[in-house]
mmCIF file of C-alpha atoms and ligand atoms in Angstrom:
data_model
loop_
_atom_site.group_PDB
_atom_site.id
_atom_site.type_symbol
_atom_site.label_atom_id
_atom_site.label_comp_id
_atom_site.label_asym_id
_atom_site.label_seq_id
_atom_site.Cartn_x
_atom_site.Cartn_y
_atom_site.Cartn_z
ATOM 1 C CA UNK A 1 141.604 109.212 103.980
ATOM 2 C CA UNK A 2 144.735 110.455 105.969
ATOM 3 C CA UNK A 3 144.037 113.775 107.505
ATOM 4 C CA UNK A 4 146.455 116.617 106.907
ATOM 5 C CA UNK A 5 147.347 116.942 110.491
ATOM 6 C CA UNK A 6 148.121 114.739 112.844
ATOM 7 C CA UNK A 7 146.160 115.107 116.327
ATOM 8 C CA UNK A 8 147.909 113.983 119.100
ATOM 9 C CA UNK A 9 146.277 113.473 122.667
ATOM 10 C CA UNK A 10 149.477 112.768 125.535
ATOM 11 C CA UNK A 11 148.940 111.476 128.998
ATOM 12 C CA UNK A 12 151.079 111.839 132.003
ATOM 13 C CA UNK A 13 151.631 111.140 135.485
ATOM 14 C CA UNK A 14 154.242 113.274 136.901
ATOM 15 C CA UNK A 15 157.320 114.914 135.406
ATOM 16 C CA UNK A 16 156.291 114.866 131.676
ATOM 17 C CA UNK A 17 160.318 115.249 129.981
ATOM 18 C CA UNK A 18 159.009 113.412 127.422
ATOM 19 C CA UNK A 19 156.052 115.132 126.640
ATOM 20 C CA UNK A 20 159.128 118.141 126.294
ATOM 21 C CA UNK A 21 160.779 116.301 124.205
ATOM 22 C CA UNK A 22 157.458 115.838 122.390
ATOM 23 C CA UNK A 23 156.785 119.668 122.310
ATOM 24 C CA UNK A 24 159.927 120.810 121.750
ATOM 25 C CA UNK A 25 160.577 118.246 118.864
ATOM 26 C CA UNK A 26 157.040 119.211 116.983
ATOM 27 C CA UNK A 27 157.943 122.912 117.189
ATOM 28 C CA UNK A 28 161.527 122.711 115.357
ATOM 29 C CA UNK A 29 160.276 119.800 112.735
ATOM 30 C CA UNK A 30 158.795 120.587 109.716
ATOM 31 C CA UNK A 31 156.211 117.858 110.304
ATOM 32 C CA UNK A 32 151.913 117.957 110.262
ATOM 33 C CA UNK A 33 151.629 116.870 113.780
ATOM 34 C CA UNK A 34 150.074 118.958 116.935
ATOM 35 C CA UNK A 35 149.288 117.701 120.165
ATOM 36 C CA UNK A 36 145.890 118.874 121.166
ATOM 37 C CA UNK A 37 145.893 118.426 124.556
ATOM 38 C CA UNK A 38 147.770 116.736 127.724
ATOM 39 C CA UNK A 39 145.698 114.644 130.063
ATOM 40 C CA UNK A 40 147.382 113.903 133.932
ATOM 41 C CA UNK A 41 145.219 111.762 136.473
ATOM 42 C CA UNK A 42 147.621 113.869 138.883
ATOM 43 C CA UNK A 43 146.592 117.268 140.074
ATOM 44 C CA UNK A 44 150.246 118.407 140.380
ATOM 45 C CA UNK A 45 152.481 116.605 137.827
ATOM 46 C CA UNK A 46 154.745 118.993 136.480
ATOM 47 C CA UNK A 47 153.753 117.889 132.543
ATOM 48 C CA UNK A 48 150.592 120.342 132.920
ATOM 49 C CA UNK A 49 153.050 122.830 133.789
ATOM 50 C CA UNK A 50 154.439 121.928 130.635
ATOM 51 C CA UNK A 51 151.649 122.210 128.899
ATOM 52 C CA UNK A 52 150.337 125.472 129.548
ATOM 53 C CA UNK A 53 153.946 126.880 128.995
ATOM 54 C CA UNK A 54 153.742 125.501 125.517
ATOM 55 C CA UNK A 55 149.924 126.755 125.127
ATOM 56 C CA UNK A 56 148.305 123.234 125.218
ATOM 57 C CA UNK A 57 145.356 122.590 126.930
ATOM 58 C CA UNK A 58 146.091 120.721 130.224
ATOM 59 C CA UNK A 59 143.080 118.502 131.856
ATOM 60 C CA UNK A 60 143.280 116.765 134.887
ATOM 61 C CA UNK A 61 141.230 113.692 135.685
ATOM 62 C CA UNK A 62 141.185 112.471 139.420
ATOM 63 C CA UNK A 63 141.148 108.869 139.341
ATOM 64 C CA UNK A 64 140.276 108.583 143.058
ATOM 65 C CA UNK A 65 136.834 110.316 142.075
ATOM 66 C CA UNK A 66 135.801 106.890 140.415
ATOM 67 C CA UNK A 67 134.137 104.191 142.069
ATOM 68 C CA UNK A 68 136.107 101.672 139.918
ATOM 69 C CA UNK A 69 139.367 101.535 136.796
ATOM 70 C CA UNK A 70 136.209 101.172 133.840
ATOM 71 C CA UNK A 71 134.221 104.300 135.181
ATOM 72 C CA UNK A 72 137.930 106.066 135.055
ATOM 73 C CA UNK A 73 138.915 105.097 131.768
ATOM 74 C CA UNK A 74 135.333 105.782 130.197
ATOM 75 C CA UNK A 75 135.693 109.333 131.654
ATOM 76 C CA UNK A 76 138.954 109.462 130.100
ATOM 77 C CA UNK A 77 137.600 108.595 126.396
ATOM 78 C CA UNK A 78 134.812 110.887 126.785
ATOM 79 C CA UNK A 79 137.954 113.896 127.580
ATOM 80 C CA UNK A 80 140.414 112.286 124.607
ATOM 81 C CA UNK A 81 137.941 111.541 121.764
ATOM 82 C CA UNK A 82 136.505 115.188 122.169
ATOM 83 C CA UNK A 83 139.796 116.104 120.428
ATOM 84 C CA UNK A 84 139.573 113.230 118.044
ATOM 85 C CA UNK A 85 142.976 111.656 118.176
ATOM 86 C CA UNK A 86 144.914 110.071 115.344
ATOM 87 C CA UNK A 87 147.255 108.940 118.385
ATOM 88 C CA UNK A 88 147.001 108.796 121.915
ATOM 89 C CA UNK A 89 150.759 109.183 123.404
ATOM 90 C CA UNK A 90 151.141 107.355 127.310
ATOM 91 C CA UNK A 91 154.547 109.248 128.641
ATOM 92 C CA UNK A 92 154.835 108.064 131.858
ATOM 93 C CA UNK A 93 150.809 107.630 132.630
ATOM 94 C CA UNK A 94 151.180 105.212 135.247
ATOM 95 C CA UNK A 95 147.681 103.438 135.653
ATOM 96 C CA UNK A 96 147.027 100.685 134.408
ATOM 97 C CA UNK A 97 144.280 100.566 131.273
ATOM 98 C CA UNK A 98 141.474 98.533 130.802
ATOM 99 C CA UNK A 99 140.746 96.540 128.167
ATOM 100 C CA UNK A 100 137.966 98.664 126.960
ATOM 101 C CA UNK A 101 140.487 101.639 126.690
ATOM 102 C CA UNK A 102 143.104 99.865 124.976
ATOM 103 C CA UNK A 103 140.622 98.240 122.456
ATOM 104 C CA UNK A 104 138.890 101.143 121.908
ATOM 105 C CA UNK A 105 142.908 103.117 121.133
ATOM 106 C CA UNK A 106 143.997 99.911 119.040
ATOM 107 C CA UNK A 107 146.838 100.848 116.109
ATOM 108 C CA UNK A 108 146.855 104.280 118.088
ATOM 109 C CA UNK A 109 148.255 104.109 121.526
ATOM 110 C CA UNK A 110 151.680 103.355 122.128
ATOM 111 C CA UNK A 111 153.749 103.819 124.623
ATOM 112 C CA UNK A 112 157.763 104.415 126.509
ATOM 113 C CA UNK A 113 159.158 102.101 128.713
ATOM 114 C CA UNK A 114 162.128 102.520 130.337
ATOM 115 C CA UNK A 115 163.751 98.965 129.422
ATOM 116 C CA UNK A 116 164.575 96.878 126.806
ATOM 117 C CA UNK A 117 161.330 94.938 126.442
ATOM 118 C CA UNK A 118 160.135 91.901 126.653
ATOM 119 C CA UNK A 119 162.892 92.849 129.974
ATOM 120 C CA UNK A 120 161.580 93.956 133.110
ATOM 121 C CA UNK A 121 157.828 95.084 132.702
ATOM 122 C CA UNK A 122 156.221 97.105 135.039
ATOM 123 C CA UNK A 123 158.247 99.452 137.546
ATOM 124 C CA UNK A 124 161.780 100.078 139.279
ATOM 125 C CA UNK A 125 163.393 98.706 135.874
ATOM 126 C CA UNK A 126 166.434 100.653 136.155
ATOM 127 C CA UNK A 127 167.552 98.556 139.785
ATOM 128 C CA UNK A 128 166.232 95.656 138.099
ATOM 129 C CA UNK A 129 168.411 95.517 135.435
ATOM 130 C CA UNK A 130 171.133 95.854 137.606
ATOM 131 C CA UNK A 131 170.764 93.312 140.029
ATOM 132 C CA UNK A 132 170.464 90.905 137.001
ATOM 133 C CA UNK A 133 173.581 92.258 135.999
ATOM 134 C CA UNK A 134 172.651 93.346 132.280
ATOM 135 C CA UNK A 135 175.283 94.914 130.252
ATOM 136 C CA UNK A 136 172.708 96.767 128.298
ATOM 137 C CA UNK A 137 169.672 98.450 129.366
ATOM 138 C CA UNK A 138 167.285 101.113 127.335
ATOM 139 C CA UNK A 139 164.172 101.974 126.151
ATOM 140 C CA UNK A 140 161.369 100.575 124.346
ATOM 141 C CA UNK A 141 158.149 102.277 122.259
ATOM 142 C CA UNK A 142 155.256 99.763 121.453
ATOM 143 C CA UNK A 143 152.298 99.930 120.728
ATOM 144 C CA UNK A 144 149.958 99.175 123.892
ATOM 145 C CA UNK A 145 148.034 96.185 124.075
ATOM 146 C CA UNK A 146 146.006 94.367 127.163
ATOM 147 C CA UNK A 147 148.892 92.848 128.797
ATOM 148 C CA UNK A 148 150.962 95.692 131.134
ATOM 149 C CA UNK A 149 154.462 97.064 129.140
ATOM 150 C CA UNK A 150 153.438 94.376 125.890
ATOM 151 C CA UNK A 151 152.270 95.292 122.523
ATOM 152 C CA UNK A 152 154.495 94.949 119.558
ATOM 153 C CA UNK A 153 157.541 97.177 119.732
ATOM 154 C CA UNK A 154 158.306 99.753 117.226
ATOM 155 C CA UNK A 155 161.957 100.672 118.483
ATOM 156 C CA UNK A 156 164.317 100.402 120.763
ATOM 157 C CA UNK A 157 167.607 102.571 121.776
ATOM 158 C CA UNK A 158 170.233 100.637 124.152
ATOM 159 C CA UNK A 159 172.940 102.363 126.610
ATOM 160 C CA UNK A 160 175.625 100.348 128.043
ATOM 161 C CA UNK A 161 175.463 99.883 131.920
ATOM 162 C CA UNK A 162 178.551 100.344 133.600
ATOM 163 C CA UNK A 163 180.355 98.794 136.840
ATOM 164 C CA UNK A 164 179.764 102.044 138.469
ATOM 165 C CA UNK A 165 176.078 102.914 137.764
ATOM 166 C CA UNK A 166 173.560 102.853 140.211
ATOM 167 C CA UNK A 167 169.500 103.249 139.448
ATOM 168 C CA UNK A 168 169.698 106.998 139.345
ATOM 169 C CA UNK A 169 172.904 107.161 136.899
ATOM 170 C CA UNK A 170 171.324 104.613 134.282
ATOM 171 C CA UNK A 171 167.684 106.232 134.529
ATOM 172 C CA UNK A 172 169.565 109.635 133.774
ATOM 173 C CA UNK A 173 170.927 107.728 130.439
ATOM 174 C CA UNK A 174 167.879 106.316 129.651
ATOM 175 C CA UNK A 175 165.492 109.301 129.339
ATOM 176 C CA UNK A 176 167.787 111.181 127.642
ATOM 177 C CA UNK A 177 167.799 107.990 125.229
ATOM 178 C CA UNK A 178 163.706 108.217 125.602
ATOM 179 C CA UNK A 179 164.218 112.021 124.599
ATOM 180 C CA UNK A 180 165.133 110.877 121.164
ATOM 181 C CA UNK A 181 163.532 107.789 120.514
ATOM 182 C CA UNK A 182 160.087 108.894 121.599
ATOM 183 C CA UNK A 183 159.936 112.341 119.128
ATOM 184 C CA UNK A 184 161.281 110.183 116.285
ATOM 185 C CA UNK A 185 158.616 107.572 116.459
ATOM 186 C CA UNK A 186 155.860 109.918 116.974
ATOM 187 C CA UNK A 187 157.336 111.329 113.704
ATOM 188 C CA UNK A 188 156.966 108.460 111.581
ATOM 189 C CA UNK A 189 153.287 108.213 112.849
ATOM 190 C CA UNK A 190 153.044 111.633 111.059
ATOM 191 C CA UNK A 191 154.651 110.951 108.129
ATOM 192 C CA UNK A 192 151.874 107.859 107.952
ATOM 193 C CA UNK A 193 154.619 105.305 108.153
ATOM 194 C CA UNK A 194 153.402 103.246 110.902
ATOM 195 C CA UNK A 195 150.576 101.157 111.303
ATOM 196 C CA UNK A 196 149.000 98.105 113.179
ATOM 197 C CA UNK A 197 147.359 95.871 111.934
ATOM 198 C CA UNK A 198 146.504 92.030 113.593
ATOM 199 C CA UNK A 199 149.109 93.045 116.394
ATOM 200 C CA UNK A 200 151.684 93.166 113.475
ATOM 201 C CA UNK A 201 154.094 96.179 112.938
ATOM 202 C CA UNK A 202 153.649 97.608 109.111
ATOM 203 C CA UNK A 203 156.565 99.924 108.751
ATOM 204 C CA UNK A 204 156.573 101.830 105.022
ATOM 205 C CA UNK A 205 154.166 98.815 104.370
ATOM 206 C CA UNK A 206 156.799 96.141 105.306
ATOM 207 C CA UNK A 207 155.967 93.780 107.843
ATOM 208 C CA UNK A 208 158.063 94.875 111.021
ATOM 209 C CA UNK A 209 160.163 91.741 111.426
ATOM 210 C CA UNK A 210 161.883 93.157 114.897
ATOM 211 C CA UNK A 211 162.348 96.540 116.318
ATOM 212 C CA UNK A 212 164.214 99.527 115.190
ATOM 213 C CA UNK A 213 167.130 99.984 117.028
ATOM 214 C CA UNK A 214 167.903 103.712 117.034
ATOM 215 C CA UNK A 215 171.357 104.966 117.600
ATOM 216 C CA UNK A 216 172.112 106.450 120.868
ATOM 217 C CA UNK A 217 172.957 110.157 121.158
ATOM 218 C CA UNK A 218 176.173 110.152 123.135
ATOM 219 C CA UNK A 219 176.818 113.534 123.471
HETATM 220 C C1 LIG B 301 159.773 107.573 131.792
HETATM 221 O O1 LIG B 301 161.014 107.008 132.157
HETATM 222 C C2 LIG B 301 158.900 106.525 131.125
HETATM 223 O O2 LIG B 301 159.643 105.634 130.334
HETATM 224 C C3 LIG B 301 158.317 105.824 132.327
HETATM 225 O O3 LIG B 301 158.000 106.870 133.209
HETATM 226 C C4 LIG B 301 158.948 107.934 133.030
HETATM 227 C C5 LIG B 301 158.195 109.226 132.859
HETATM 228 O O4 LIG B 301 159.078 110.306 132.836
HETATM 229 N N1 LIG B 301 157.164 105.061 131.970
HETATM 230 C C6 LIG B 301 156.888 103.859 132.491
HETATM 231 O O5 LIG B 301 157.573 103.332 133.356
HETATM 232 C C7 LIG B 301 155.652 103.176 131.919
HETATM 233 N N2 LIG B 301 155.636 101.793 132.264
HETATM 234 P P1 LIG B 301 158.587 111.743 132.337
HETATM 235 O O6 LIG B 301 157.301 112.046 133.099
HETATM 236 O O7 LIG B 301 159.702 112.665 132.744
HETATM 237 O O8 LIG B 301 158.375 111.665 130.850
#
C-alpha cells in the first residue's frame, strides 16, 4: 500500500544546489513528498548548511572512521532506514557504494550525473566532453545500480556546448539544467509514477523504452 507521504532521505558531498533545488521545489509544489533528513560523509559541505536553514535534520558520517567501504555503508543504512525511506536521493555523494547498499536501496536510489549517460561516467565530465568535442552535453537521473554512473535512466535534459565554453561555463549550464530535471523526477516518484522493476523503467505503468528528455530552461 502506497503511503500518503513520500519520505525522502538525500545524501551529499559538498555544495548541495541540488538538494536546494530539492527543498525549494517541495516547498512551492503541492505534492506529498518531505525529505526527512540530509546525510554528508563531509563535516563541512555546505548542503548541511542547507539543511538546517530549511529545518531538516543534517547528519554527518565520517567515512575515514571506518576500517573499510562495507563497515561505512552499513553505518549509513543503520542512519537512513531509521527514517524509513520511500527514496534515497544521491546529489552529488561522491563515494562510491557497495553492492550491499545499492541492493539493499534497489527501485529507490537514483541518482544526477552531470552528463549525458552512457557518456563520460565518473568525474571531470564537463572537460571531458569537451576535449571529445561534443556538441551536446547535460544531465542524466537513473536509477543507481552496481556499476559507477549506470542504472537505467529516467531522464535526461541536453544544453548545447559552444566554441567558446570552457569546463566552468558548461558546468554552470548544466546544474542549472540539474536544478530542473532533478525536482521534476523526484516529483513523479511522489505522484507514484515511477518504478523499477528487473532493471526496467515502468513509467505510468509503461515500459520506459528510452529516457525522458526534458526541455531545457533557457532563461
Ligand atoms: C552535481 O553536478 C552532480 O551532478 C554531481 O556533483 C555535483 C553536485 O553539486 N554528481 C556527480 O558527479 C555524481 N557522479 P551540488 O552539491 O551543488 O548539488
Amino acid at each position: 500500500m502506497c503511503k500518503a507521504t513520500l519520505s525522502i532521505v538525500v545524501l551529499i558531498s559538498g555544495s548541495g544546489s541540488n538538494l536546494q533545488a530539492l527543498i525549494d521545489d517541495l516547498s512551492k509544489q503541492p505534492i506529498k513528498a518531505e525529505i526527512k533528513a540530509v546525510i554528508s560523509n563531509k563535516a563541512d559541505a555546505f548542503g548541511l548548511q542547507r539543511a538546517e536553514n530549511a529545518g531538516i535534520p543534517g547528519i554527518f558520517i565520517d567515512h575515514n572512521e571506518f576500517p573499510d567501504r562495507t563497515s561505512f555503508d552499513q553505518a549509513m543504512i543503520s542512519k537512513i532506514d531509521a527514517y524509513n525511506p520511500d527514496l534515497v536521493v544521491l546529489a552529488g555523494f561522491m563515494r562510491i557504494l557497495s553492492n550491499d547498499f545499492v541492493n539493499h536501496y534497489s527501485g529507490r536510489l537514483i541518482n544526477i550525473h552531470p552528463s549525458l549517460l552512457p557518456h563520460f561516467k565518473g568525474l571531470n565530465t564537463h572537460q571531458r566532453a569537451l576535449d571529445a568535442k561534443h556538441k551536446r552535453h547535460g544531465a542524466s537521473v537513473h536509477f543507481v545500480s552496481n556499476e559507477l554512473d549506470g542504472g537505467p535512466v529516467i531522464a535526461q535534459i541536453e544544453v548545447t556546448v559552444k566554441a567558446n565554453d570552457n569546463a566552468e561555463s558548461l558546468r554552470l549550464k548544466v546544474i542549472k539544467q540539474e536544478h530542473i530535471i532533478y525536482p521534476q523526477v523526484v516529483r513523479w516518484f511522489a505522484e507514484h509514477r515511477l518504478s523499477l522493476q528487473d532493471q526496467v523503467i515502468y513509467f505510468d505503468q509503461q515500459l520506459m523504452q528510452q529516457p525522458v528528455v526534458l526541455k531545457p530552461e533557457t532563461a
